Amino acid sequence: MYKYFAYRRINTVVAVQTKELLCKEFLAKPQKMLIDGKFVDAQSGKTFTTVNPATEEVLAHIPEGSKADIDMAVKAARKAFEQGPWRTLSAAKRGHLLYKFADLIEKHADELAQIETLDNGKPIKESRYVDVVQTMETFRYYAGWCTKLEGETTNVNNDFFTYTLREPIGVVGQIIPWNFPMLMAAWKLGPALACGNTLVLKPAEQTPLSALRLAQLAMEAGFPDGVINVVTGFGPNSAGEALASHMDVDKVAFTGEDKTGKEILKASLGNLKRVSLELGGKAPNIVFADADIDAAVKGAITGIFFNQGQVCCAGSRLFLEKSIHDEFLTKLNERINKMRQGNGMDEKTHIGPQVSREHLDKILSYIDIAKSEGAKVLCSGSTPSEMKQGYFVKPTVFEGVNNNMRIAQEEVFGPVLAVIPFSGIDDVVEQANAVRFGLSGAVWTRDVKKAHRLAGRIKAGTVWINCYNTFDPAMPFGGYKMSGYGRELGKHSIELYSNIKSVWLNLSE
Ligand code: NAI
Ligand code: MG
């Protein structure tokens, strides 16, 4: 499965496979938030628990940050931005810090991978070879950007010397979800720090551990106090909302559910802070009869079952050209039957548990909805009986789906695939685009012209041709339509985290 991920391209050596629990020491110590360079409890003294979704055991007690803690963190970030050594640090030194941070992540790669798998449930191989590798490579990519940020000079007329400056925005609030806890932190922190902002990160309540470990490594790398603050807690009426609505936060970046995105946008109105949103998806994964079918079957598996389907760009609608429909589903079913489901810490696991009981229930309810809408179950459909504990749901495929059904229109965010037959390019383009999301899509064909035509016609921020879920820090990612706005990664994320200032100097006598 991993051959579809960009990690192969990266020559970084990480991860000796180890049976030793390297994160034991980290888990044994009391968990603290990072505010103004200090590791602290919530001011209220309250905590909440984070559980291992494979066993339902409590992993740790986490400080329950609230408005008071957000206020303190924003104040620290403001001070670090206006007065701290961060502002006067040379671009090269900012870059060095980001490189050092990435090196520390590499040094602790196995420990971080274990933390991620225990907290989120994802297979350890994915944590190790996708999440950790992409995390450190994202920091390295943005470390390089520090010294490449530029303004421009323009020739307005001879009476003026006119130029632009690229400046940091200021204090940035970043709210992230639980599906890629560490990687989403990297996508947010990397460009924000490269541009010279200071920030407050609010990880998801389901998976706060890797962000807290990253906070420790950031301090070890030597970031000045207050530049990076991490406040753990909940969303509505809590830390998340306080951050999104804070009058002294200059920008908020959010990844998560579209409904929450709207709440963030509303909360931002008070001071009209800048907002970037990366929301849901319902991606069309389109297979033409002239495709390499075996490769497309693997791509369909990666598209929907990677990370237990908890991926915003998951290929959750599989469009099959009618002539290959039955052959494709037979092959797909064969491969699904070979997938091993279990505890993510087991090296042999392909598919782990869902992140939480609440999320599992949501997925199971969508399976019921699909059945009641008349979709036919090709395989599975309920929690495997052999899984006594944990939030497991078997890989599920529905055939005979109509693109108007809820199972084809709404984001399930689980290992649930909707298969829809099609007959020709215009038909599939129309159906692919008939959805409110537009984050990604994929096309499988050997016809190069058809592939490029489709890439142009699919309304989505990313189109994969004969591959799925490939990522690289240099390639932008973001949505059309209700999948959000703004592009993360690549040079485009620099736009999200910097302001352009025009300077006019009067030269006239
Ligand atoms: P969510 O989008 O509500 O939560 C994501 C983050 O936002 C968390 O850190 C949360 O604490 C914070 N948050 C929630 N409400 C907030 C508010 N009013 N103000 C500020 N921050 C707030 O996602 P949730 O509730 O964990 O999952 C609900 C559904 O969203 C899932 O079942 C899934 O379908 C979808 N989802 C989509 C993701 C994506 O990347 N597209 C990621 C996570 C969930
Ligand atoms: Mg929510």
PDB file of N, CA and C and ligand atoms in Angstrom, residues 205 236 257 260, ligand 2:
ATOM      1  N   GLU A 205      -8.964  17.169  20.633  1.00  0.00           N
ATOM      2  CA  GLU A 205      -9.089  16.578  21.965  1.00  0.00           C
ATOM      3  C   GLU A 205      -8.904  15.056  21.945  1.00  0.00           C
ATOM      4  N   PRO A 236     -15.974  23.755  20.841  1.00  0.00           N
ATOM      5  CA  PRO A 236     -17.036  24.725  21.117  1.00  0.00           C
ATOM      6  C   PRO A 236     -17.059  25.137  22.589  1.00  0.00           C
ATOM      7  N   GLU A 257     -14.070  19.506  10.066  1.00  0.00           N
ATOM      8  CA  GLU A 257     -15.389  19.348   9.467  1.00  0.00           C
ATOM      9  C   GLU A 257     -15.890  20.677   8.873  1.00  0.00           C
ATOM     10  N   THR A 260     -17.858  22.861  11.297  1.00  0.00           N
ATOM     11  CA  THR A 260     -16.985  23.577  12.234  1.00  0.00           C
ATOM     12  C   THR A 260     -16.303  24.739  11.526  1.00  0.00           C
TER      13      THR A 260
HETATM   14 MG    MG B   2     -16.908  18.842  16.058  1.00  0.00          MG
END
